[in-house]
mmCIF file of C-alpha atoms in Angstrom:
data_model
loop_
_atom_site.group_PDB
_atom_site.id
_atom_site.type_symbol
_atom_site.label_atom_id
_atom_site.label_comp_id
_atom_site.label_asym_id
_atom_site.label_seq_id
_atom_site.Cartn_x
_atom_site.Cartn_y
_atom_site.Cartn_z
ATOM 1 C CA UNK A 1 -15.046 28.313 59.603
ATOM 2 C CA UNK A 2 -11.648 27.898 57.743
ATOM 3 C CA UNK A 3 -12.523 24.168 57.293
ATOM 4 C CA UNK A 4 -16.008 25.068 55.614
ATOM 5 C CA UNK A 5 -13.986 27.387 53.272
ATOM 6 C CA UNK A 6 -11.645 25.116 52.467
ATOM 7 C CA UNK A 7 -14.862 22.686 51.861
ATOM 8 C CA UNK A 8 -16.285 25.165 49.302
ATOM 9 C CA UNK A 9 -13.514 25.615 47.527
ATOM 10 C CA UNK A 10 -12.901 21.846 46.952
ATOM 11 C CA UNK A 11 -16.330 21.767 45.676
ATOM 12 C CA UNK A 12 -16.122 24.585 43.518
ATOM 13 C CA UNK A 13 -13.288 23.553 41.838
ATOM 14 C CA UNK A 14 -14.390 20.190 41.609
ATOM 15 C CA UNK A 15 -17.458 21.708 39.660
ATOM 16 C CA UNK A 16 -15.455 23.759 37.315
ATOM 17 C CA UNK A 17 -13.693 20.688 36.612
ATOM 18 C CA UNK A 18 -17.018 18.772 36.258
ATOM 19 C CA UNK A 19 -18.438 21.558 33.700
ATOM 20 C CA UNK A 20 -14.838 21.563 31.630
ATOM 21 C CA UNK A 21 -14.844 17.942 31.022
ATOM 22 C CA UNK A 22 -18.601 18.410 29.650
ATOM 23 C CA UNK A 23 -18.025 21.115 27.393
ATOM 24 C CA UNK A 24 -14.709 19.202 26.372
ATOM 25 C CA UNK A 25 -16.939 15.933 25.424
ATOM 26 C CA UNK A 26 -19.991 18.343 23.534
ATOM 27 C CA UNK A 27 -17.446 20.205 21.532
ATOM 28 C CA UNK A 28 -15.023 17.691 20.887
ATOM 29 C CA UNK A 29 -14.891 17.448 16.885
ATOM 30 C CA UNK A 30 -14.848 13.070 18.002
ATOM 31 C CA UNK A 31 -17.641 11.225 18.298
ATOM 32 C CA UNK A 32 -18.110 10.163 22.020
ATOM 33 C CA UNK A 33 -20.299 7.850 23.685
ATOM 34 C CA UNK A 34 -20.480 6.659 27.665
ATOM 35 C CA UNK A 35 -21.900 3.734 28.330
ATOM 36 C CA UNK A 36 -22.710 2.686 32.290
ATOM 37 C CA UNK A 37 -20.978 -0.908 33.303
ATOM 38 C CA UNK A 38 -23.416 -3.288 31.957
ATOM 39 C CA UNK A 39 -22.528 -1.312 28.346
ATOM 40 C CA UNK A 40 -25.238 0.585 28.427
ATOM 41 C CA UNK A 41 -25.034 4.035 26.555
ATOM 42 C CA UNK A 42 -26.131 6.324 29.380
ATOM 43 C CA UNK A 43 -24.763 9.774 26.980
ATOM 44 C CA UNK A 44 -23.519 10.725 23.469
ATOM 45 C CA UNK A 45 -22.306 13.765 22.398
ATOM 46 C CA UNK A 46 -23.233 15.998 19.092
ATOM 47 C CA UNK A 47 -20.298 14.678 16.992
ATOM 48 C CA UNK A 48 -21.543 11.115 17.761
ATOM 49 C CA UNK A 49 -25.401 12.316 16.483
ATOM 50 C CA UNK A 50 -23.285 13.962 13.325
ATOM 51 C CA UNK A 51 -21.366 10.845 12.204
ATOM 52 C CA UNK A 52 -24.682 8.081 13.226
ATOM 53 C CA UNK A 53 -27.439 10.234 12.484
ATOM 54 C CA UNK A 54 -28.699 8.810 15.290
ATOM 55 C CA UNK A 55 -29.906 11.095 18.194
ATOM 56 C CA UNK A 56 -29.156 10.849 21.421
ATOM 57 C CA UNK A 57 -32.570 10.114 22.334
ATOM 58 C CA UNK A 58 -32.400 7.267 20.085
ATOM 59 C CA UNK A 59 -29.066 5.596 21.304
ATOM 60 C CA UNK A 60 -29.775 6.030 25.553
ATOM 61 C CA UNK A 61 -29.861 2.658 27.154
ATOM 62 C CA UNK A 62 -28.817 0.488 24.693
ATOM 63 C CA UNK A 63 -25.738 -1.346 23.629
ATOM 64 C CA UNK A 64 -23.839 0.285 20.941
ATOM 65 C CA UNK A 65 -23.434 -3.235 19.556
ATOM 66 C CA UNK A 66 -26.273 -1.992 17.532
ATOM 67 C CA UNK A 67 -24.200 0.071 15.628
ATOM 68 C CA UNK A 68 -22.243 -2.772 14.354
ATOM 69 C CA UNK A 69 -21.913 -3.365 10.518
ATOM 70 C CA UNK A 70 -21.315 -6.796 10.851
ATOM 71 C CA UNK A 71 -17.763 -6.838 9.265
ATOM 72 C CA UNK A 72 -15.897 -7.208 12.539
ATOM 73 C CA UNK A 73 -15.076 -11.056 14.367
ATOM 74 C CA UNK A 74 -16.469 -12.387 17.108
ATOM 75 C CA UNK A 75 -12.720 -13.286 17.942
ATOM 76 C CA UNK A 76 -11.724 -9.148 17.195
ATOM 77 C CA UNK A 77 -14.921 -8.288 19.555
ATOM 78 C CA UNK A 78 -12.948 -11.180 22.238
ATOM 79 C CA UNK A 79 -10.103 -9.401 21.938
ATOM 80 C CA UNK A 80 -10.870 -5.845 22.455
ATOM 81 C CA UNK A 81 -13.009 -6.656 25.924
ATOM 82 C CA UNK A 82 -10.339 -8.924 26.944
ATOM 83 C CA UNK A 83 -7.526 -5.823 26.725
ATOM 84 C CA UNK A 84 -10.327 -3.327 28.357
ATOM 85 C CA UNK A 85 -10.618 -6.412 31.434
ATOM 86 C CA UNK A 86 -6.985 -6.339 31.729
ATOM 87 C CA UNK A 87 -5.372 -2.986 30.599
ATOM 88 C CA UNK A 88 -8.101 -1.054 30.771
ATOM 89 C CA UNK A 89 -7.712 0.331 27.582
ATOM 90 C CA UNK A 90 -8.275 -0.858 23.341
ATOM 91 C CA UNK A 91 -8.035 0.804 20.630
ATOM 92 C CA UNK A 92 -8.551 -0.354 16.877
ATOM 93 C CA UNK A 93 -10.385 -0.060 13.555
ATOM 94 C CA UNK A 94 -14.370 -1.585 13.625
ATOM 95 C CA UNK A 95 -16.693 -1.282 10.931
ATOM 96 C CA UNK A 96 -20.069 0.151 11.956
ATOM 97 C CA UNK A 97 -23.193 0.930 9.952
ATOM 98 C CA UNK A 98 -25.169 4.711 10.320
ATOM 99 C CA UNK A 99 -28.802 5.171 10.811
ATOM 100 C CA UNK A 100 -29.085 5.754 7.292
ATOM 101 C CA UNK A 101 -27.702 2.208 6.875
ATOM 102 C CA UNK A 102 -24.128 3.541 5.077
ATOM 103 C CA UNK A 103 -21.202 1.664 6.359
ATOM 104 C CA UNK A 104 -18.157 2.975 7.282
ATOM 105 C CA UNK A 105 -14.785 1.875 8.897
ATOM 106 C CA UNK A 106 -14.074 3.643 12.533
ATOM 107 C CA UNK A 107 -10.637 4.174 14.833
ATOM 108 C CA UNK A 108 -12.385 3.763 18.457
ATOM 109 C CA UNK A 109 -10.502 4.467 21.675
ATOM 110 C CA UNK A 110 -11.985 2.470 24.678
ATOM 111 C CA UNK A 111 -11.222 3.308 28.172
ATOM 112 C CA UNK A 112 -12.690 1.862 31.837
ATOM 113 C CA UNK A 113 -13.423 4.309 34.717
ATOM 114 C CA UNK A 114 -13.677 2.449 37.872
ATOM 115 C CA UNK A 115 -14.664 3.106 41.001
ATOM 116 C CA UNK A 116 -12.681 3.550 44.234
ATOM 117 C CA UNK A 117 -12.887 0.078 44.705
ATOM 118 C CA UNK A 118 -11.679 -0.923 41.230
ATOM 119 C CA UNK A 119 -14.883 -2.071 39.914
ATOM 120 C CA UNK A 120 -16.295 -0.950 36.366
ATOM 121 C CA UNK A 121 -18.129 2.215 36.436
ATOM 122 C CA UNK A 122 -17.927 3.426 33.027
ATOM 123 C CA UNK A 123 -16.921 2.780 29.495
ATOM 124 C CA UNK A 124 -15.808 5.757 27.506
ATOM 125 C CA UNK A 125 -15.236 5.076 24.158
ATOM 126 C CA UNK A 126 -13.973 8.024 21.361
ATOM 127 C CA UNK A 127 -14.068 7.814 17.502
ATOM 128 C CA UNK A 128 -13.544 8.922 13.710
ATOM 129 C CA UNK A 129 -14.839 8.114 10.458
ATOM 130 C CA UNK A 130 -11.086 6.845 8.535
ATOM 131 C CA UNK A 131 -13.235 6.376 5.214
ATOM 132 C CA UNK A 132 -11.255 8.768 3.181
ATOM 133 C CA UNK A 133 -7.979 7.366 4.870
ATOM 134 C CA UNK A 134 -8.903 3.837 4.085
ATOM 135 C CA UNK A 135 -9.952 4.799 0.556
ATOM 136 C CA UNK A 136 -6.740 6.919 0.342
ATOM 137 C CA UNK A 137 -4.742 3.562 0.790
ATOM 138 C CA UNK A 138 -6.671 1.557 -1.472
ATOM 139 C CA UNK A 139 -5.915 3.779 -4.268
ATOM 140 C CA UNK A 140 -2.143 3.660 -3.777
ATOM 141 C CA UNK A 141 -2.422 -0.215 -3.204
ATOM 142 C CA UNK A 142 -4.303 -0.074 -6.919
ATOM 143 C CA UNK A 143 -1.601 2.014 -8.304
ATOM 144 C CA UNK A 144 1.154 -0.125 -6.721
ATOM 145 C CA UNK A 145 -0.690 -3.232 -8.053
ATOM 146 C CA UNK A 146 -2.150 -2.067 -11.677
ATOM 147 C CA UNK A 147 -1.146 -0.088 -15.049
ATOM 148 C CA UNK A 148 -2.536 3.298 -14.264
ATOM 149 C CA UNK A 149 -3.606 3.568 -18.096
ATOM 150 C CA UNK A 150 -5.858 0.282 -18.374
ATOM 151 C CA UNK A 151 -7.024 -0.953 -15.126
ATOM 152 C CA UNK A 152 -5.070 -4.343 -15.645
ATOM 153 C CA UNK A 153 -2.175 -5.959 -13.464
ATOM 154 C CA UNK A 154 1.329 -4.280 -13.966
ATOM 155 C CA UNK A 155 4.409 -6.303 -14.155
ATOM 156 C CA UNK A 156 4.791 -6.372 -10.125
ATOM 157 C CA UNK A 157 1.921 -7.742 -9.414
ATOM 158 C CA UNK A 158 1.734 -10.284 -12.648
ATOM 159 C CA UNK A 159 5.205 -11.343 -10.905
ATOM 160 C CA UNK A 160 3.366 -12.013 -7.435
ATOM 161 C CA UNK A 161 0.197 -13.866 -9.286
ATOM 162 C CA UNK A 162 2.985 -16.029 -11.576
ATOM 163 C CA UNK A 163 4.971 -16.824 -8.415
ATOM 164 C CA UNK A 164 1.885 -18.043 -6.205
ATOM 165 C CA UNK A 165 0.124 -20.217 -9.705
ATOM 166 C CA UNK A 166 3.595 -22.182 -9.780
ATOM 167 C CA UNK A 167 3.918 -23.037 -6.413
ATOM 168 C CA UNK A 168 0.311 -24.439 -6.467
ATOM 169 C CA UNK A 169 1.198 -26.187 -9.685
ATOM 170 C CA UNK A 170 4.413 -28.137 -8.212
ATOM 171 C CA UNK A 171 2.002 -29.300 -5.092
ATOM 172 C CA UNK A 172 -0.770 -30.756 -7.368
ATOM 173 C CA UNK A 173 0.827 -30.964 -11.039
ATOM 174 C CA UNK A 174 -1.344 -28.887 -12.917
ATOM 175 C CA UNK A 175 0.099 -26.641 -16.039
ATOM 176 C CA UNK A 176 0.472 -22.990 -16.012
ATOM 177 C CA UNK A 177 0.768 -20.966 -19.383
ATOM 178 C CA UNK A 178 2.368 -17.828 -20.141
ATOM 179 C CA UNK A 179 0.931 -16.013 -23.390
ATOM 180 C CA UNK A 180 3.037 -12.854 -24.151
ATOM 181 C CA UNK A 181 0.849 -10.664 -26.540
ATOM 182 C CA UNK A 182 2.788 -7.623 -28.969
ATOM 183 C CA UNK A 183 0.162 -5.284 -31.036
ATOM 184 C CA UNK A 184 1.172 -5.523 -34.782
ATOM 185 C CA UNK A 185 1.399 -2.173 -36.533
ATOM 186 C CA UNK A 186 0.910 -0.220 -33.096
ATOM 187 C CA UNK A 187 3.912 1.908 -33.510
ATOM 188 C CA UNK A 188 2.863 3.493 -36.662
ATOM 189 C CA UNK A 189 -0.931 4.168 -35.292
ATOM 190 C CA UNK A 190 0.598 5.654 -32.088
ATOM 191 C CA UNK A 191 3.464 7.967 -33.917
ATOM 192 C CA UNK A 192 1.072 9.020 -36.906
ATOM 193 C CA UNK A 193 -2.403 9.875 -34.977
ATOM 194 C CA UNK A 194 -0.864 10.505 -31.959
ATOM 195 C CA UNK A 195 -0.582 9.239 -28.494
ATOM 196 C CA UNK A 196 -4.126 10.246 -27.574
ATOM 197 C CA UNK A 197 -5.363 7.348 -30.197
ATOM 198 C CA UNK A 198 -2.719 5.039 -29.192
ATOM 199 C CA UNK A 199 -3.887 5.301 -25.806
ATOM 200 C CA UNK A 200 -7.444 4.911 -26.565
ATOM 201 C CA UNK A 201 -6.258 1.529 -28.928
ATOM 202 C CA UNK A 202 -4.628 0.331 -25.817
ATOM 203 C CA UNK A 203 -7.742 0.369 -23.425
ATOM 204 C CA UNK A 204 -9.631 -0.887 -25.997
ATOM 205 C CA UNK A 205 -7.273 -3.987 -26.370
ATOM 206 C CA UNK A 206 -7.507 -4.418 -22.340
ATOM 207 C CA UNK A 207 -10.777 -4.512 -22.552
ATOM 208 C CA UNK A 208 -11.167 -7.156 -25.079
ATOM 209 C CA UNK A 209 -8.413 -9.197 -23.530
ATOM 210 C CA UNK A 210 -10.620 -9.579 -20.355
ATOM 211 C CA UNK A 211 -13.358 -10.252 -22.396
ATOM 212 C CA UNK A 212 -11.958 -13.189 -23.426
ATOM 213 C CA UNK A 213 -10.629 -14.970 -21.153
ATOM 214 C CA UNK A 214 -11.821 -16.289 -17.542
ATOM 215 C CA UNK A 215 -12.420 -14.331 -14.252
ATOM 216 C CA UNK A 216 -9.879 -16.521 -13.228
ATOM 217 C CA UNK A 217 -6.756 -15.464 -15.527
ATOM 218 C CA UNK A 218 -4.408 -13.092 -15.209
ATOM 219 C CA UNK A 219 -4.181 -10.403 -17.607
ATOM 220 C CA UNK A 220 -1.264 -7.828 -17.172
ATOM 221 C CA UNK A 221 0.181 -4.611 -19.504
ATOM 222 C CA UNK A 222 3.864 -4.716 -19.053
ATOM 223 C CA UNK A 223 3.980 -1.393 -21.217
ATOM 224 C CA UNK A 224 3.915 0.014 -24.395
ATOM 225 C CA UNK A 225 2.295 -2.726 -26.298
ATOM 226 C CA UNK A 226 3.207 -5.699 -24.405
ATOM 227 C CA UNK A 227 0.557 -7.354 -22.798
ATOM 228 C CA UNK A 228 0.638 -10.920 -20.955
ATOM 229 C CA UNK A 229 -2.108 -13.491 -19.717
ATOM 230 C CA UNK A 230 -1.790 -16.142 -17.404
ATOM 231 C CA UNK A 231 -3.365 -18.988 -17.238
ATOM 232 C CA UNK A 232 -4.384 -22.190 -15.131
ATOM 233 C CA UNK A 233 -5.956 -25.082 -14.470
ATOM 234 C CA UNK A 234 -5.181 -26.112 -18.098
ATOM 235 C CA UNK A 235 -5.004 -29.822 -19.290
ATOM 236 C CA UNK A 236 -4.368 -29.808 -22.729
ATOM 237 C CA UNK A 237 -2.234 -27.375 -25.109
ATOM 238 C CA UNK A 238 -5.263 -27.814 -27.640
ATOM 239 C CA UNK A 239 -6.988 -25.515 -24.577
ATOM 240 C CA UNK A 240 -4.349 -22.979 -24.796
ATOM 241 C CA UNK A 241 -4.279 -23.082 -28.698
ATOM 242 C CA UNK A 242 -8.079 -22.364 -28.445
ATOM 243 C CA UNK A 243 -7.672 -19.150 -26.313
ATOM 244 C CA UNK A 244 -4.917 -18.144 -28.651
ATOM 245 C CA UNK A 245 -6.810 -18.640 -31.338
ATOM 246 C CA UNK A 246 -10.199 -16.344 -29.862
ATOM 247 C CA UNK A 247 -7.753 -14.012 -28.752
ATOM 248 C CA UNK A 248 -5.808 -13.107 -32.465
ATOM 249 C CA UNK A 249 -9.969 -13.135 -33.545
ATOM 250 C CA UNK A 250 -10.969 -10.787 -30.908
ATOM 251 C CA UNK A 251 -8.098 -8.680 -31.182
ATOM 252 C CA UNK A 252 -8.179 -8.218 -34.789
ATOM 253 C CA UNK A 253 -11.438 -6.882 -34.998
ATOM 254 C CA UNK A 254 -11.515 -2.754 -36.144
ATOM 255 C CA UNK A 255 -12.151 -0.140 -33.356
ATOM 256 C CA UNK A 256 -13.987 2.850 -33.755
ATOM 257 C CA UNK A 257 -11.479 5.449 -32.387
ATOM 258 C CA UNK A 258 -11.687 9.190 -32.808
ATOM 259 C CA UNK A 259 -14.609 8.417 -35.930
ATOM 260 C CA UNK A 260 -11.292 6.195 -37.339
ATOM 261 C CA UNK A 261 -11.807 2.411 -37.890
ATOM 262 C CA UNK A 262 -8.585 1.449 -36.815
ATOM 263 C CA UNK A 263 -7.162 -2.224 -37.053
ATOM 264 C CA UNK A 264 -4.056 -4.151 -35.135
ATOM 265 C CA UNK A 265 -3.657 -7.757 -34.750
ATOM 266 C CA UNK A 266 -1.528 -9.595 -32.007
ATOM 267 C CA UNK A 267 1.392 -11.504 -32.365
ATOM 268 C CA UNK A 268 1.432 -14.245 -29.346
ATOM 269 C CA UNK A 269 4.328 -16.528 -27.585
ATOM 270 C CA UNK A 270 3.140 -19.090 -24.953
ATOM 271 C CA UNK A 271 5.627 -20.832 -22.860
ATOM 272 C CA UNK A 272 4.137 -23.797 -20.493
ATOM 273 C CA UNK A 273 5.163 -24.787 -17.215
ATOM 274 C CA UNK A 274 6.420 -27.405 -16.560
ATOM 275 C CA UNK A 275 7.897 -27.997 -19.624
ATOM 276 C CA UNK A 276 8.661 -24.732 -21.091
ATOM 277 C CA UNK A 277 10.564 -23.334 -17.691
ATOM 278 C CA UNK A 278 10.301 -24.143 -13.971
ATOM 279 C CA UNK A 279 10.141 -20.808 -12.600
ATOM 280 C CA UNK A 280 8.936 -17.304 -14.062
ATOM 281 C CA UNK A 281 11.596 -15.660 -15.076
ATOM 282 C CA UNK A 282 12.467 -18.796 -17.399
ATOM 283 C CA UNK A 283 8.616 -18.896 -19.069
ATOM 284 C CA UNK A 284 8.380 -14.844 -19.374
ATOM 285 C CA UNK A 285 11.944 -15.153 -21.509
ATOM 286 C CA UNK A 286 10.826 -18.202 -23.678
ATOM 287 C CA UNK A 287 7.236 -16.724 -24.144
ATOM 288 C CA UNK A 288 9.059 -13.527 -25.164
ATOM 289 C CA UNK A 289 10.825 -15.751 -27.834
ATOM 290 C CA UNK A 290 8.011 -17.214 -29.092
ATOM 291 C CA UNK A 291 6.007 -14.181 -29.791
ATOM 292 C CA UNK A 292 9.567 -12.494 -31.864
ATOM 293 C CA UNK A 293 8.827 -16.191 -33.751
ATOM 294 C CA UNK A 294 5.057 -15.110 -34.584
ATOM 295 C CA UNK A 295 6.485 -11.946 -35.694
ATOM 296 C CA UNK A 296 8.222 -13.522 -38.051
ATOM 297 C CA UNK A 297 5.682 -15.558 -39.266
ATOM 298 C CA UNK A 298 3.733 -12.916 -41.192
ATOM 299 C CA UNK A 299 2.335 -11.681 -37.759
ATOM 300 C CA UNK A 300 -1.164 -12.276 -36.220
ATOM 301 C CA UNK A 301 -0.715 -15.578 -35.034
ATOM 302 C CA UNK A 302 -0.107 -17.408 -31.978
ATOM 303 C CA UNK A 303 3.354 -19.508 -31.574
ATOM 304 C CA UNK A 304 4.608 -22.495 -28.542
ATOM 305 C CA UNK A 305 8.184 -22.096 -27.286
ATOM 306 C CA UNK A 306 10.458 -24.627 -28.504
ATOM 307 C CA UNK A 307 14.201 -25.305 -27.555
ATOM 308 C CA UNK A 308 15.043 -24.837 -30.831
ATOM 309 C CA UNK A 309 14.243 -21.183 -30.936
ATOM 310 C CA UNK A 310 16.809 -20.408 -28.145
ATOM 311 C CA UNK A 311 19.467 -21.734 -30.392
ATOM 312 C CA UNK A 312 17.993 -19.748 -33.184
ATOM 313 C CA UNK A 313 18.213 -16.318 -30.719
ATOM 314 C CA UNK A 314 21.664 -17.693 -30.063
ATOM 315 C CA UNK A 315 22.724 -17.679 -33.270
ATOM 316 C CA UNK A 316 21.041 -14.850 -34.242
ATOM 317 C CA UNK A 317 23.019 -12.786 -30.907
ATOM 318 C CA UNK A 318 26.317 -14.040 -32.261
ATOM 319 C CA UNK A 319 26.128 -13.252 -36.159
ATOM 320 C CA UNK A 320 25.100 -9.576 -34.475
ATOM 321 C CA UNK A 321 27.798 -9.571 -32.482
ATOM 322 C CA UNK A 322 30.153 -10.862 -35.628
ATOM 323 C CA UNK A 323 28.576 -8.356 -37.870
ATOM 324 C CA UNK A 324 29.138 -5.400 -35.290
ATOM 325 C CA UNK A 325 32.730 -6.552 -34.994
ATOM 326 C CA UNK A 326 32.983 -6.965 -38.748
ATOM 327 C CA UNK A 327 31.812 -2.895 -39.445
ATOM 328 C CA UNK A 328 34.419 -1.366 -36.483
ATOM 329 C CA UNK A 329 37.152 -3.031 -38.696
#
């Protein structure tokens, strides 16, 4: 008699047990599927027919392999059964696809239940939606990478994009050229109609300078006014002079800001690699020097670097540094 209690006990609590774990799997807020071991989904529970849209009338018997979006490896798909073969366990980030055909990246938390004799029995396997964390990071990578007024490259990332065109330059020869790009007049526009227009002038300017040149160039705002494109695979400086050239024409057409016609012009410095500088620290300074030398030149109009403009700036430094010495006497 004591035994039999003891029996119904067991089994009662094994029950409650039983009936917790299934209200834990229906109410969990993750979505959670069960497949038997030959993968085949043998239960679902709502928050897996709330993320799919697929009901679980739809989904018994089959692989989930059906959910796939496509996106993930054959070689990732290798490696997650052969860490549930020997660990019994994965967990990682797959893309899948919902019944209304919307894709969407998942974390998914695989474990094996096995029997008494360590054979597969079942394949439990728990996951979320990370869309809005995924989308979360590309918008700080964006940010990180790109001028939050225009849309174009910022100076870190030209920096990483100069860095990677020379090194493929020095393995097969080719040229790389470094046009730095100052609005003419901007200050005055910006400090007598206000920022709002200057701001509007400078998208504007963005805009055209992608216009312009290829997919394949670099265009970056370094701030204020400054602006600087890259670009490669050139043979010929007649090539560069050419883009110059459509980009002083482009640039110099009026805008239609605020029911103003508005008009700038850009004043450009290109510095070449090889021959201009080896690395890009050395081309951004000499482009920089060429564009002060278009500046000079009555503005709106493109200038090369040439050695003898660092002299120039060196001269130019000292009779500053003469003159300043000169006044405190």
């Amino acid at each position: 008699v004591i035994g039999t209690s003891q029996d119904v006990t067991s089994e009662q609590e094994m029950m409650s047990q039983m009936l917790l774990l299934a209200s834990a799997v229906q109410h969990s807020g993750e979505a959670i599927l069960i497949t038997d071991a030959e993968n085949r989904i043998i239960t679902v529970n709502p928050a897996f027919t709330l993320l799919t849209g697929y009901e679980e009338a739809e989904v018994i018997g089959r692989n989930p392999s059906f959910l796939s979006a496509g996106r993930t490896t054959a070689e990732e798909y290798a490696q997650l059964w052969n860490s549930l073969n020997e660990h019994g366990f994965w967990q990682g980030e797959i893309w899948d696809r919902r019944k209304d055909g919307g894709v969407y990246p998942k974390w998914m938390s695989i474990s094996v239940i096995r029997d008494e004799n360590g054979g597969v029995r079942y394949y439990v396997a728990h996951f979320t939606d990370v869309s809005s964390e995924r989308a979360a990071e590309e918008r700080l990578h964006h940010i990180a990478h790109h001028d939050v007024l225009t849309g174009l490259f910022n100076r870190f990332s030209l920096k990483g994009h100069l860095d990677q065109a020379l090194a493929a330059s020095r393995r097969d020869g080719s040229r790389v050229a470094l046009l730095f790009i100052d609005l003419d007049r901007f200050k005055v526009i910006n400090d007598t109609l206000g920022h709002h227009v200057g701001d509007e002038l400078l998208i504007e300017v963005a805009h055209r300078l992608q216009e312009t040149v290829r997919d394949s160039d670099v265009v970056a705002r370094l701030g204020g006014d400054e602006f600087v494109i890259m670009l490669t695979g050139i043979d010929h400086s007649s090539a560069i002079a050419l883009v110059a050239e459509k980009l002083v024409f482009n640039v110099g057409r009026s805008y239609q800001i605020g029911g103003l016609d508005l008009y700038t012009s850009p004043s450009i410095g290109i510095a070449i690699y090889p021959t201009d500088g080896v690395d890009g620290e050395t081309l951004m300074k000499n482009a920089d020097a060429a564009m002060y030398l278009a500046k000079e030149n009555d503005r709106n109009n493109c200038q090369f670097y040439s050695p003898e403009l660092n002299e120039k700036n060196l001269e130019r430094l000292q009779l500053e540094l003469r003159l300043r010495h000169a006044l405190e006497a």
